[in-house]
Structure formats: structure tokens, C-alpha cells
Short mmCIF file of C-alpha atoms in Angstrom, two decimals:
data_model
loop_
_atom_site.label_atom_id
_atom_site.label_comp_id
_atom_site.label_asym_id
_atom_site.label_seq_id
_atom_site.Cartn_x
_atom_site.Cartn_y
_atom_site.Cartn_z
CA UNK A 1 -40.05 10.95 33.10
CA UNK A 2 -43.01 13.27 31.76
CA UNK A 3 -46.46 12.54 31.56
CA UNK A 4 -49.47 13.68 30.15
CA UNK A 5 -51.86 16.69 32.78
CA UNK A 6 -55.19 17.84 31.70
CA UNK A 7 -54.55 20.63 34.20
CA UNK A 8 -51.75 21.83 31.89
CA UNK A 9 -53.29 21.63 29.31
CA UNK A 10 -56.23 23.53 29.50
CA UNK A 11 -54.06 26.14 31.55
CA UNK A 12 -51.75 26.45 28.59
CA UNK A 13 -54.46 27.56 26.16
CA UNK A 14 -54.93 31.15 26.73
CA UNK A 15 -51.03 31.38 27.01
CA UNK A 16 -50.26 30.00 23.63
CA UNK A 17 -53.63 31.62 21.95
CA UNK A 18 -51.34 35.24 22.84
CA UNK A 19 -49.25 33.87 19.88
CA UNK A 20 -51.77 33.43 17.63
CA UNK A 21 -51.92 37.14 15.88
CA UNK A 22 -47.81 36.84 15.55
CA UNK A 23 -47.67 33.94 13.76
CA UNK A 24 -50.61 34.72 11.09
CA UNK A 25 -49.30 38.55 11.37
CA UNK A 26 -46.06 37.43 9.66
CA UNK A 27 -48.08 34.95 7.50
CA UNK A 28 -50.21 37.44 5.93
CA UNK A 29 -47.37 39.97 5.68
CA UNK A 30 -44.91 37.14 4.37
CA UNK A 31 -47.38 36.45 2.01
CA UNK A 32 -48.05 39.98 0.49
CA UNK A 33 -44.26 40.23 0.04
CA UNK A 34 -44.22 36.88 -1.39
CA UNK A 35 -47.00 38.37 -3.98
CA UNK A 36 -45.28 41.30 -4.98
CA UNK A 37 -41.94 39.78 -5.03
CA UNK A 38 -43.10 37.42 -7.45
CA UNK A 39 -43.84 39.83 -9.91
CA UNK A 40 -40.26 40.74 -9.90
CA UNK A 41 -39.12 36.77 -10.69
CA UNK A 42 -41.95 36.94 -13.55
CA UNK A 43 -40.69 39.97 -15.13
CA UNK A 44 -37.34 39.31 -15.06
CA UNK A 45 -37.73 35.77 -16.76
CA UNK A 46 -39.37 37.43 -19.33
CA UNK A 47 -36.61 38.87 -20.30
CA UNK A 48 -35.55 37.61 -23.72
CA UNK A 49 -31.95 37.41 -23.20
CA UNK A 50 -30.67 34.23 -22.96
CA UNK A 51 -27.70 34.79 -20.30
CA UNK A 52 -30.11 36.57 -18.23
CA UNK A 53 -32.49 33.59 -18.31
CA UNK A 54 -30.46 31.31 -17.50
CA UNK A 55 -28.88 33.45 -13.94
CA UNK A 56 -32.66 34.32 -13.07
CA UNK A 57 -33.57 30.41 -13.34
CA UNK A 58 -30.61 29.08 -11.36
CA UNK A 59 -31.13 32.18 -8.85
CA UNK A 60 -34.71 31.33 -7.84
CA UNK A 61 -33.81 27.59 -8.18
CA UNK A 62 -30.82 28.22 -5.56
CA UNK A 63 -33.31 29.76 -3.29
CA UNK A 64 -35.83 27.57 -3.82
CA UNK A 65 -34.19 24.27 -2.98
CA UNK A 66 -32.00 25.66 -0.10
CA UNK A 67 -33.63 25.57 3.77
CA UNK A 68 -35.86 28.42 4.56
CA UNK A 69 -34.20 28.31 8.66
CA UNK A 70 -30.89 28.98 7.08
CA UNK A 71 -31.90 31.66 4.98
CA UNK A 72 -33.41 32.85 8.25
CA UNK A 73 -30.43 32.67 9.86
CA UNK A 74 -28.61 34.45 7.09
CA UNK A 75 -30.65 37.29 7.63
CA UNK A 76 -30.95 37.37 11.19
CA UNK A 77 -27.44 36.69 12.60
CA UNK A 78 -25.73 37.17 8.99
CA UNK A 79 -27.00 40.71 7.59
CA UNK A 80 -26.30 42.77 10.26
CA UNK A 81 -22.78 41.32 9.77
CA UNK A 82 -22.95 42.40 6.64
CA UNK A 83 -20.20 45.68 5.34
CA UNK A 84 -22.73 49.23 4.55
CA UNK A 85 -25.58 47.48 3.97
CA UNK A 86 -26.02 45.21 7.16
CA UNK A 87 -28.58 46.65 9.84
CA UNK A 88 -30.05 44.60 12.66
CA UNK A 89 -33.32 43.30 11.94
CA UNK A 90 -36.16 42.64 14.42
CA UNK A 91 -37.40 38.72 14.37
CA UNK A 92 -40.47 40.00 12.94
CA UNK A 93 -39.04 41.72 9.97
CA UNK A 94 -36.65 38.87 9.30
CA UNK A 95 -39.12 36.40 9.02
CA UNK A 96 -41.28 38.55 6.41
CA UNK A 97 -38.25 39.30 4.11
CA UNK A 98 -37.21 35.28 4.80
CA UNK A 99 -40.33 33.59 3.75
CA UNK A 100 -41.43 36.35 1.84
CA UNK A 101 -37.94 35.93 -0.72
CA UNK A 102 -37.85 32.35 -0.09
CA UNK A 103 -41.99 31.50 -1.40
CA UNK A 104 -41.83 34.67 -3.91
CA UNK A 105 -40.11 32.19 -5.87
CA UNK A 106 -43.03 29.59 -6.13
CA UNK A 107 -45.37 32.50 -6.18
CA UNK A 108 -43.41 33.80 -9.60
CA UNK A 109 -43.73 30.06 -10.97
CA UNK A 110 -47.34 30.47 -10.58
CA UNK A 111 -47.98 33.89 -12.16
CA UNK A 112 -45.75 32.46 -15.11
CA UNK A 113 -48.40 29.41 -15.08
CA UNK A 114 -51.20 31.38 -15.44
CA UNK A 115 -49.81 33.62 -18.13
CA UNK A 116 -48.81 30.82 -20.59
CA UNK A 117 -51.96 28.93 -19.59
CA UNK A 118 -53.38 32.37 -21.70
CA UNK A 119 -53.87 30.72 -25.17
CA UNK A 120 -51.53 32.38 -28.25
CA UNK A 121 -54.79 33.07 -30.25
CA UNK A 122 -55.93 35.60 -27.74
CA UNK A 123 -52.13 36.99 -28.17
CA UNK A 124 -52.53 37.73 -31.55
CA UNK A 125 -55.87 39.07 -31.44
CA UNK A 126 -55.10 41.84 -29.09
CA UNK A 127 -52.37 42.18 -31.45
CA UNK A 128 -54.54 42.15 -34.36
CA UNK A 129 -56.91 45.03 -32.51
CA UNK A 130 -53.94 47.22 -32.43
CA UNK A 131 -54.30 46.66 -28.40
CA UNK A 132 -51.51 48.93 -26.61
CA UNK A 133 -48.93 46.98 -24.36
CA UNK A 134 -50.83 48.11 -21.12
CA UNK A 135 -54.84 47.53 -22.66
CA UNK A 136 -53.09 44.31 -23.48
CA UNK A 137 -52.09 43.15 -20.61
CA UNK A 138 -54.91 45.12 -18.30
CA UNK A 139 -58.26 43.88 -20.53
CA UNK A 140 -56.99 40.95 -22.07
CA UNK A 141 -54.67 38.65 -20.81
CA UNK A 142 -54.35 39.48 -16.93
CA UNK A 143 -58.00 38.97 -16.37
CA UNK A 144 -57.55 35.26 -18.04
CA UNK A 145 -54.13 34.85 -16.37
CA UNK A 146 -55.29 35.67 -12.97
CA UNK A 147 -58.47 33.15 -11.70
CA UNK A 148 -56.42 30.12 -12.58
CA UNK A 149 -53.70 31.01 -9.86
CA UNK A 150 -55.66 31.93 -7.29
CA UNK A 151 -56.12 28.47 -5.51
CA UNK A 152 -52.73 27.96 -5.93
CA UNK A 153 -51.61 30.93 -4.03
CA UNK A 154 -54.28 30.04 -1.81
CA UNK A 155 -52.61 26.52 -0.89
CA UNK A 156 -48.98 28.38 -0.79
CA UNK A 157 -50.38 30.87 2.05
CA UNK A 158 -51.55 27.90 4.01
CA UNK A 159 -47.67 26.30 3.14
CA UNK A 160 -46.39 29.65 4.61
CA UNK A 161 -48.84 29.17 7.70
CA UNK A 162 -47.09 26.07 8.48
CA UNK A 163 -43.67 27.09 7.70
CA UNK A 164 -43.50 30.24 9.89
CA UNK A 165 -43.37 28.47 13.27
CA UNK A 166 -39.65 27.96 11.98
CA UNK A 167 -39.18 31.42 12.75
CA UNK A 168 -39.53 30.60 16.75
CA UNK A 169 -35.49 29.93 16.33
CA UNK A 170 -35.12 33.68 15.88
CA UNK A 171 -37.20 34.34 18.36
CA UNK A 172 -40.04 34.99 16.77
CA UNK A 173 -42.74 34.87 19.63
CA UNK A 174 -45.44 32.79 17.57
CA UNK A 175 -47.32 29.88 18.93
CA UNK A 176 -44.86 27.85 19.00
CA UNK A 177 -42.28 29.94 20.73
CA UNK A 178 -45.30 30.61 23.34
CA UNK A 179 -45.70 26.79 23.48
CA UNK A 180 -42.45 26.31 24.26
CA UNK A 181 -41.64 29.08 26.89
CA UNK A 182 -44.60 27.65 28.65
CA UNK A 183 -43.49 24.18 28.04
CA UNK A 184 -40.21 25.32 29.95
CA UNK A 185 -41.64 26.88 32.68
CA UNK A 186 -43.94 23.75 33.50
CA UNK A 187 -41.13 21.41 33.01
CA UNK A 188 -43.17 19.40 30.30
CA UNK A 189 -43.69 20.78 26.95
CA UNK A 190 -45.50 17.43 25.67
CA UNK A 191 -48.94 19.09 26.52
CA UNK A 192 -47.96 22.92 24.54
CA UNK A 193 -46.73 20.88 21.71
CA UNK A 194 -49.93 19.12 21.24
CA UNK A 195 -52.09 22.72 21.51
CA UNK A 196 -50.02 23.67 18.87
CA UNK A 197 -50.68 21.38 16.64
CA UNK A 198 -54.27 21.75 17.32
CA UNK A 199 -53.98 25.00 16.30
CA UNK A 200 -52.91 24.45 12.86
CA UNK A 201 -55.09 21.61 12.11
CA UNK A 202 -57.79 23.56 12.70
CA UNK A 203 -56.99 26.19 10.55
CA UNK A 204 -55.12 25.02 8.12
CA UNK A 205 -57.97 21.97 7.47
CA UNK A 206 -60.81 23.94 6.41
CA UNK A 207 -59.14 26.76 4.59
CA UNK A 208 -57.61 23.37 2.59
CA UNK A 209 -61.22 22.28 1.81
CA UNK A 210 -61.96 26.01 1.22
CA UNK A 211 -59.92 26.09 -1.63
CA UNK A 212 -60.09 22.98 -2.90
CA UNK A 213 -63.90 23.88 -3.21
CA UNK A 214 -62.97 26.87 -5.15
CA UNK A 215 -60.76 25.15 -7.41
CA UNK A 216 -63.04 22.77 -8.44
CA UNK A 217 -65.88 26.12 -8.76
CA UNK A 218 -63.02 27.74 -11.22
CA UNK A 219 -62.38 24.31 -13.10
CA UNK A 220 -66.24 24.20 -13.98
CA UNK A 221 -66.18 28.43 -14.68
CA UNK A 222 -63.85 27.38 -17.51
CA UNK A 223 -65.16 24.50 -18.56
CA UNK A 224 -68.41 25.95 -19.61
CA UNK A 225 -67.02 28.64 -20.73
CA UNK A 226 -65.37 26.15 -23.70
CA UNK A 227 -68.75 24.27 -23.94
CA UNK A 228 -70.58 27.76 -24.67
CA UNK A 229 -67.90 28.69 -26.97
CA UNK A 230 -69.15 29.44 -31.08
CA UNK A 231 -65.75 29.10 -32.04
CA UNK A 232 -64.91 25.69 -31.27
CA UNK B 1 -10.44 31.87 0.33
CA UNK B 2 -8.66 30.16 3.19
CA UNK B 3 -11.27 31.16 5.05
CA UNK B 4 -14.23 29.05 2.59
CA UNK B 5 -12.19 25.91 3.07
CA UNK B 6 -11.71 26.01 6.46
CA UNK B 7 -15.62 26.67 6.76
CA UNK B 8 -16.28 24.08 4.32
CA UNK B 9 -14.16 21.61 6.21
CA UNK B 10 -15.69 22.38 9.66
CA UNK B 11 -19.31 21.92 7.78
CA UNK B 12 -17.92 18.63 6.10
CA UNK B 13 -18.31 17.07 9.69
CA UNK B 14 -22.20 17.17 9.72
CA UNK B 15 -22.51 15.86 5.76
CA UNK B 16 -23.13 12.38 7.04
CA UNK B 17 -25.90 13.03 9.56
CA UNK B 18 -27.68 15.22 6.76
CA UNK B 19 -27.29 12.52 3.97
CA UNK B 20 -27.94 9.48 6.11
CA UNK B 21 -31.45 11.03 7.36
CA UNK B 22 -32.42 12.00 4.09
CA UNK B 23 -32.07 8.92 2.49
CA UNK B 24 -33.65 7.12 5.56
CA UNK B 25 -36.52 9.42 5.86
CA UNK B 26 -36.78 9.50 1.93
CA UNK B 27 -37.12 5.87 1.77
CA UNK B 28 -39.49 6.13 4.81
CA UNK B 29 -41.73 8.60 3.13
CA UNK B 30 -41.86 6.44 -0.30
CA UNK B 31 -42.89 3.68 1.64
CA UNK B 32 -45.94 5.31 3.56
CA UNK B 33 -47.22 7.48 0.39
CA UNK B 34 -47.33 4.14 -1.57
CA UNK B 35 -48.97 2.61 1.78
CA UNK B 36 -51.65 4.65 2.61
CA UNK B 37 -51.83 6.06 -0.57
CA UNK B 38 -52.97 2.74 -2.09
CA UNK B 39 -55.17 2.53 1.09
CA UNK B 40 -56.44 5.67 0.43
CA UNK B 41 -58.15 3.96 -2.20
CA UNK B 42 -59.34 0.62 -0.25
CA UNK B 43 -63.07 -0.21 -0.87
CA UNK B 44 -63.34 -0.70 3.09
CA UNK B 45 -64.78 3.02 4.35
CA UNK B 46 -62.89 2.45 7.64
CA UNK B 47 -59.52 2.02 6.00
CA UNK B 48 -60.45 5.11 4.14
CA UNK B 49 -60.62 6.90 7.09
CA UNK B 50 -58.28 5.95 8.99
CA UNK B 51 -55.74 6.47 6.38
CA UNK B 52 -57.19 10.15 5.39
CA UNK B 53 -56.80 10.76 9.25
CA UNK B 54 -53.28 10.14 9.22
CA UNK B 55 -52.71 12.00 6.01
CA UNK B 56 -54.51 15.23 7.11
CA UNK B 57 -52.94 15.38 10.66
CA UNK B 58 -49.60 15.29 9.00
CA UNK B 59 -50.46 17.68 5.78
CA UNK B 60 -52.60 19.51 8.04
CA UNK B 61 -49.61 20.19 10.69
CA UNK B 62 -46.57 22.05 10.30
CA UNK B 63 -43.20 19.53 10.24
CA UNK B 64 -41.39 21.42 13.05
CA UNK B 65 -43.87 20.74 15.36
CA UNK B 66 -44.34 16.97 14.63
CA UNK B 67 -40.48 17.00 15.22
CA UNK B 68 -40.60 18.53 18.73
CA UNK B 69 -43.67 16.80 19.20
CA UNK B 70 -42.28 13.12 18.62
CA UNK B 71 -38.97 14.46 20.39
CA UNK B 72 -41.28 14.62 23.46
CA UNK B 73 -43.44 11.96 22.71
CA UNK B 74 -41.64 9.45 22.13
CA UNK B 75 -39.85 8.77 24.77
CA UNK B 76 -43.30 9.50 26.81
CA UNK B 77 -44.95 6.96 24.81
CA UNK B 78 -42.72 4.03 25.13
CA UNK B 79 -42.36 4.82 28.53
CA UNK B 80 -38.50 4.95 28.31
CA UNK B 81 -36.02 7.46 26.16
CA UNK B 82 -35.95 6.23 22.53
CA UNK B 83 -31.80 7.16 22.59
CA UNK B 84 -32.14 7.82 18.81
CA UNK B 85 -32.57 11.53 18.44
CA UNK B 86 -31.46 10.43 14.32
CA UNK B 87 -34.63 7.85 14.36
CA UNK B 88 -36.88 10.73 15.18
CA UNK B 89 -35.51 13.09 12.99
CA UNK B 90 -36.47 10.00 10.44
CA UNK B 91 -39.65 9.13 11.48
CA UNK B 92 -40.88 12.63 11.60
CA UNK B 93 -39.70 13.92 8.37
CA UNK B 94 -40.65 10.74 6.98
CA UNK B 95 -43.98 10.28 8.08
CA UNK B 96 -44.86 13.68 7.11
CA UNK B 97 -43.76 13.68 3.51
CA UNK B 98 -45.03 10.53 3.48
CA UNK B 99 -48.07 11.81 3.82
CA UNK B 100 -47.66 14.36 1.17
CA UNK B 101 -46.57 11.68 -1.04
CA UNK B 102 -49.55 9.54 -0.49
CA UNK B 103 -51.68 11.85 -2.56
CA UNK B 104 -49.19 11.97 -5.27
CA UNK B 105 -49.94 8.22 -5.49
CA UNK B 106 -53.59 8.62 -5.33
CA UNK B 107 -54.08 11.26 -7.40
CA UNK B 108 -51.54 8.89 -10.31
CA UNK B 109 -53.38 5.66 -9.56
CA UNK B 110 -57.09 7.65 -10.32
CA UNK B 111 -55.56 9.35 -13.10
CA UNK B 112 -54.78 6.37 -15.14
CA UNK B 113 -57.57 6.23 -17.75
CA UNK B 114 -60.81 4.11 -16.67
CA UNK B 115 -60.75 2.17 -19.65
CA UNK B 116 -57.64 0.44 -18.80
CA UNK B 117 -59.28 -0.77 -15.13
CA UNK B 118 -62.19 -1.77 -17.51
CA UNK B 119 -59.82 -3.96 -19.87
CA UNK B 120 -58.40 -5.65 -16.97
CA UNK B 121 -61.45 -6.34 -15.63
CA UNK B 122 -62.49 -7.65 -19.06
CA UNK B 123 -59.14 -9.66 -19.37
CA UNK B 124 -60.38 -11.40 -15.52
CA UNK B 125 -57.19 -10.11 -14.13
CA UNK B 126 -57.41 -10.23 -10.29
CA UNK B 127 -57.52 -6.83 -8.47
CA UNK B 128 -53.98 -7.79 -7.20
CA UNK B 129 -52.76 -8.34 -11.06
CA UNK B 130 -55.04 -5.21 -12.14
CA UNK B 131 -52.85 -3.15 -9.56
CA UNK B 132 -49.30 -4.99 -10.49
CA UNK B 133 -49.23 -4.94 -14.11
CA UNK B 134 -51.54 -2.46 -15.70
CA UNK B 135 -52.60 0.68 -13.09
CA UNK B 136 -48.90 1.00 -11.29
CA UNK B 137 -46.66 0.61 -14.45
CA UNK B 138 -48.92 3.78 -15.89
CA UNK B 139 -49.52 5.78 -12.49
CA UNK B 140 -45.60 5.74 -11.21
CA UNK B 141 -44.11 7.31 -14.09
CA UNK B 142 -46.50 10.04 -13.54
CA UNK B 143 -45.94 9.93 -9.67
CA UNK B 144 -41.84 10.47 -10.81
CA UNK B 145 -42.14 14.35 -11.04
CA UNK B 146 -43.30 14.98 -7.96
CA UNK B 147 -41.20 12.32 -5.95
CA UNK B 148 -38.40 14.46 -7.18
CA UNK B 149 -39.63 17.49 -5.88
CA UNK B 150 -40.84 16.18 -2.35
CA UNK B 151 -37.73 14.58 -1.90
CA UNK B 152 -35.87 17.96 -2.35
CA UNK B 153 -38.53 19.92 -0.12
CA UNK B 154 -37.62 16.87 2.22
CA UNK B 155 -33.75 17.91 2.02
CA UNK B 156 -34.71 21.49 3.09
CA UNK B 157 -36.38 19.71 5.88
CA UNK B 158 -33.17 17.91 7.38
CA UNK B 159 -32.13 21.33 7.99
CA UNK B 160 -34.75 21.10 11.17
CA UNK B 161 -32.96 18.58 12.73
CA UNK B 162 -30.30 20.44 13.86
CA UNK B 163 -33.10 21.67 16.11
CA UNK B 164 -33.08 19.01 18.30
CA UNK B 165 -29.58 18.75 18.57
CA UNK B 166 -28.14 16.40 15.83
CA UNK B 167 -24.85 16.97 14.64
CA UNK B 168 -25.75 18.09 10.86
CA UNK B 169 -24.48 20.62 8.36
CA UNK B 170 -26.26 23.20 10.17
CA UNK B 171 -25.34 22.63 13.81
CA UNK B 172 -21.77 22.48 12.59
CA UNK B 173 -22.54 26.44 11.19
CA UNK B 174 -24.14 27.41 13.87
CA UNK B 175 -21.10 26.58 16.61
CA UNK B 176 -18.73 28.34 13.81
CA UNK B 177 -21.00 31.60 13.84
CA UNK B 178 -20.94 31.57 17.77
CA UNK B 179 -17.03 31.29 17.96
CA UNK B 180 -16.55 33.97 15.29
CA UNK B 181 -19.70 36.48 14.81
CA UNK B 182 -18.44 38.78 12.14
CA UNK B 183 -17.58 36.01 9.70
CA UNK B 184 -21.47 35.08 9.82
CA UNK B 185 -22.59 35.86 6.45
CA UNK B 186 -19.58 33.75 4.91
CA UNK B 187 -20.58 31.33 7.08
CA UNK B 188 -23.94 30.85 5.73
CA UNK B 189 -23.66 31.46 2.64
CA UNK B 190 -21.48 28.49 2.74
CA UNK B 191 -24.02 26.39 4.53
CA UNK B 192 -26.48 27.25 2.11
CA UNK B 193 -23.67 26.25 -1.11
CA UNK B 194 -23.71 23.34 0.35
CA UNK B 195 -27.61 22.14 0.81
CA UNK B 196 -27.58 23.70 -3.03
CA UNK B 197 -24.87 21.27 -4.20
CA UNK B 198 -26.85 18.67 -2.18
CA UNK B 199 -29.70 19.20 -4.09
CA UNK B 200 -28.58 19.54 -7.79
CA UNK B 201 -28.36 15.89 -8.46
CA UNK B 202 -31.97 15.60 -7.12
CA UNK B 203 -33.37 18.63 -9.57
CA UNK B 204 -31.64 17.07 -12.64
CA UNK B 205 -33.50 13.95 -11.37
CA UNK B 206 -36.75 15.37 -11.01
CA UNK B 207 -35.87 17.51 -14.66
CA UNK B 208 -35.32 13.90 -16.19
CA UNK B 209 -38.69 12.57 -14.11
CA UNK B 210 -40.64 15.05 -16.28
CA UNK B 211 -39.07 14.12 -19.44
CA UNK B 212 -40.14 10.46 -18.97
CA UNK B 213 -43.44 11.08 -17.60
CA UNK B 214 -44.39 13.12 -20.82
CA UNK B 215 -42.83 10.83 -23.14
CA UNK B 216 -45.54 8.58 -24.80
CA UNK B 217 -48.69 9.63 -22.90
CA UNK B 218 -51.61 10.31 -25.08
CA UNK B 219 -53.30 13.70 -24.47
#
């Protein structure tokens, strides 16, 4: 039976700290890909065909509410399997394109938030000032679209943080796959498991506050902005 | 073709482990975001805190490693091996959606408008009574949206639990794929057909959850 050694755990620290810049490597990497990616969902739901609507929709909805470790498994053991286009691909890069595709969809959702949160009166006015489709979109209803989404992104890069241990199956040498090769060698992971968590807690609980704070900063941005408004 | 069904039949094997623990752990979570999210809200400061610890250590933790975690624990805990790896698999999913859900409840309970707590004060309901028949009734349809989706993000979490070595859709895949390499990406793709189909009765749910919760609320 295992028990609990102070010894092993402070002698596990520095070994499991080694996976630290992995696992918020393929975060923030996962993340930008996620961000760009997103774009592509956006634009292609704006596409006012109804057939193609309805395939983007159920796409994203087929990738959204099916398990990111078997998409990750898909592309690890799967795509190399794969006729032409199949090449192996490092855990790393796996992971990136994995939660990367798999949170671009949320990330999408949110960009199409923040557009239609963009009231149809400020539509028609850049329509009115004989706007052109990029001054449109650049000076009038991106920088309106944009400040709304950003704690929400925010809280989906802390979701990624805590998804990517996940990617330890594929060998992914993150925390958690450090935690556990230590746990291994020791004979008792409890100890590893519990640094881990640590580890998260303490960085995923103040970047939480962190944006909750700047949620509630936005909420009141806008707010006043109505109060000060002539118009209404 | 021959090929899909054969797959499909092989996967078939682990449907019941992935059902059962996500109705178990489903029911689980409900339970202990209604719990501590009604706690959440207790007018005793140490009940406050208590409860917030248990919801941040969960929210603020990723599920995987409160899996392995209680996988180890457990047994260390209790001083004897739990038998159950499906009871872990439970508790751990559960618990942590749970807490997830518990601010779905508390954010629903405050959102109900102030001037219905104030007519059932007026009306000398009891807190009990307040809670029963005028704050609930208006916060849970608004809670129903996002029940539906946790409960799917909570399907994509059974996946996990083929992780420590229960016999679900997954682990059934994952022997196939080792036996036969190159048929891989049919392989998964099934797998993946199959937690989709899993999951479309629960997105027309949650579809229908947002009808309801819109109908007849004053804006």
C-alpha cells in the first residue's frame, strides 16, 4: 500500500517544474491556432447559402461535442495512417492542431457573438456613409465587435490550460507526463499527482480573477458609454 | 463497409461502461451543483467558504488529473483498494462538473429579479417556501441551457476513463488500432461517430432548454 513522503515531495518539484514551459508552450500555441482558426468557422457561417450553413453548423457541432483525446488520437496514431496526405506528427504538433481545431470552434462562436452583439443601426450607418467593405469592417464594427470577446477568449485559454495535460497520452512531456514518469520511478505517484494539481490551481486561479476583473472593467466601459449617449 | 460494422460491433462492447458513467456521474454532478451551489449562497461565511473551496479546487484543476489523482487516492485514503475503478471514474467526473454546475445554479438563483425575494418576504413566506416555490421554479428554467451543455462537455469527459483502464468505447478502439495499425483512421473516425451519435439527443435537449428558458421571460 502507498503512503504519503514529504521527502518525495519536495524532491519531485524541480522534476515536474521541467514540464512547465511544454505544457503552456502548446497552450499558447494551441491557442493562437485556435484564434486564427476561428476566423475561418466565422467566415464560413457567414456564408449566405443555406446548404452551406447548415454542413458548417453540424461540422463544428460534430467537433465540438466529440472527445478532444480521441481527436488526439486521430491525429497522432490515425493521420500518419492516412493515404498521400498522412505524415507522422511529433506529440507537440499534434496537440496544437488537436486543441487548436477542437477550441477554434468555441473561439468562432465567440467572434460571431461579438459581431451580432454590433447593433444594426451602426450597420446601416456605415452603409449610409458610403463606408467601403474593408473601412467597414476595420473602423466600424471590428473595434465594437472585438472588447466584448476578449474575456471570453481569456476564460477559453485558461479551458485549454487545463485540457492540454490530456496530451500526456501522446506523449506529450508536460507536467503531467513529468509527474507521472517520476511517479513511476518512485513507485508512488500520489505525491506528483498532487504537485500537479498545485500547479494549475495556482495559475489557473488568479488569471480566473484576472479576467473576471476585466470583464466586469468592460461591462462598466459600455455601460457609460450608453449613459453618456445624446441619442438615447 | 464490412469493415465499419465489424468496428462498430467491436466498439458496441464498451457502450455500456460509457453510458452507465455518464448518467451516474451526470446525476452526481446535478446533485453537487444544486448542493453547494445553494450553499454557495448560505448566509453562514464559513459555509461560503468552504463551499467556494471545493468549487475552485475542482474548476481551478484540470479533470484528468483529479481522475489519476482519486485513482491514487482513494485507495490511499481509505486505507484499502476501493475495487471500483467505474466509482472513480464517477466520482471524479462528477464532482468536477459538479462544481461547474454549482455556479450555473448560483448565478440562476441571483438572477431571479429582487423584487420577487421582496414579495415573498412581503407574503411572510419562510426562507424554505421563498426557495421552493418562487426563486427555484424561475432560476431552473434558466439553469436548463447550460445543464445541457455541461452534461455533453461531461460525455467528452467519459472518454478519460479509458485512462485508467475501464472497458469503454475508447479502450475497445484503442486494442482494435493495436491489432491492426493501418486501419487506424477508420477506426477512429468510427469512435468519434459514435460519441457524436451519443451526443445528439443531448444537443436537441439543450436546443429545446433554450427555447423554454426564453419563452415568457420579461426583458
Amino acid at each position: 500500500m502507498s503512503y504519503w513522503s514529504f521527502e518525495r515531495f519536495f524532491e519531485a518539484w524541480p522534476y515536474i517544474l521541467k514540464g512547465l514551459h511544454i505544457t503552456v508552450g502548446v497552450t499558447i500555441s494551441a491557442f493562437l491556432f485556435a484564434l486564427v482558426f476561428g476566423l475561418v468557422w466565422t467566415f464560413l457561417r457567414r456564408i449566405p447559402e443555406r446548404h452551406i450553413n447548415w454542413i458548417v453548423t453540424w461540422v463544428m457541432e460534430f467537433i465540438r461535442s466529440t472527445p478532444p483525446l480521441v481527436q488526439l488520437f486521430f491525429i497522432y496514431y490515425a493521420w500518419p495512417e492516412i493515404p498521400v496526405v498522412g505524415v507522422t506528427l511529433s506529440p507537440f504538433v499534434s496537440a496544437v492542431v488537436g486543441f487548436g481545431i477542437h477550441f477554434s470552434t468555441y473561439i468562432g462562436e465567440i467572434y460571431r457573438s461579438g459581431i451580432e452583439s454590433v447593433e444594426n443601426g451602426q450597420w446601416e450607418a456605415s452603409t449610409a456613409l458610403n463606408f467601403s467593405l474593408l473601412d467597414k469592417w476595420r473602423l466600424i464594427i471590428l473595434p465594437q465587435a472585438f472588447p466584448p470577446t476578449i474575456p471570453m477568449l481569456g476564460n477559453y485559454f485558461i479551458i485549454m490550460f487545463k485540457e492540454v495535460p490530456i496530451a500526456s497520452t501522446i506523449g506529450l512531456t508536460g507536467i503531467l507526463h513529468m509527474a507521472n514518469s517520476f511517479g513511476s520511478e518512485h513507485f508512488n505517484l500520489i505525491e506528483a499527482l498532487t504537485i500537479v494539481g498545485i500547479i494549475f490551481l495556482v495559475l489557473s486561479y488568479p488569471s480566473a480573477r484576472l479576467i473576471k476583473k476585466l470583464e466586469v472593467k468592460l461591462n462598466t466601459r459600455f455601460d457609460k458609454n450608453q449613459v453618456i449617449d445624446p441619442i438615447e | 463497409m464490412e469493415d465499419i460494422l465489424s468496428i462498430s460491433q467491436e466498439l458496441s462492447r464498451g457502450l455500456f461502461v460509457t453510458v452507465s458513467i455518464l448518467i451516474a456521474s451526470s446525476l452526481l454532478a446535478y446533485f453537487m451543483g444544486f448542493i453547494s451551489g445553494l450553499l454557495r449562497l448560505s448566509k453562514y461565511t464559513l459555509v461560503r467558504k468552504l463551499t467556494g473551496f471545493y468549487i475552485e479546487v475542482f474548476r481551478g484543476t484540470s479533470l484528468i488529473v483529479q481522475l489519476f489523482w482519486l485513482y491514487y487516492a482513494i485507495p490511499m485514503l481509505f486505507g484499502i483498494p476501493l475495487g471500483s475503478n467505474w466509482i472513480i471514474g464517477v466520482i471524479a467526473i462528477g464532482l468536477n462538473y459538479g462544481a461547474y454546475l454549482s455556479e450555473v445554479v448560483r448565478g440562476s438563483v441571483e438572477a431571479v429579479d429582487n423584487g420577487q425575494t421582496e414579495a415573498a418576504i412581503a407574503l411572510n413566506m419562510s426562507s424554505y417556501q421563498k426557495m421552493r416555490y418562487i426563486i427555484l421554479p424561475q432560476a431552473i428554467r434558466m439553469m436548463l441551457p447550460e445543464f445541457g451543455n455541461y452534461t455533453i462537455q461531461m460525455l467528452k469527459g467519459t472518454a478519460l476513463v479509458s485512462l485508467i483502464s475501464l472497458n469503454d468505447i475508447l479502450y475497445y478502439g484503442n486494442i482494435l488500432r493495436s491489432s491492426n495499425l493501418s486501419q487506424a483512421p477508420l477506426i477512429y473516425l468510427v469512435i468519434l461517430i459514435f460519441y457524436f451519435v451519443l451526443a445528439l439527443p443531448l444537443i436537441f435537449l439543450t436546443r429545446k432548454a433554450e427555447d423554454i428558458s426564453k419563452k415568457g421571460v420579461a426583458n
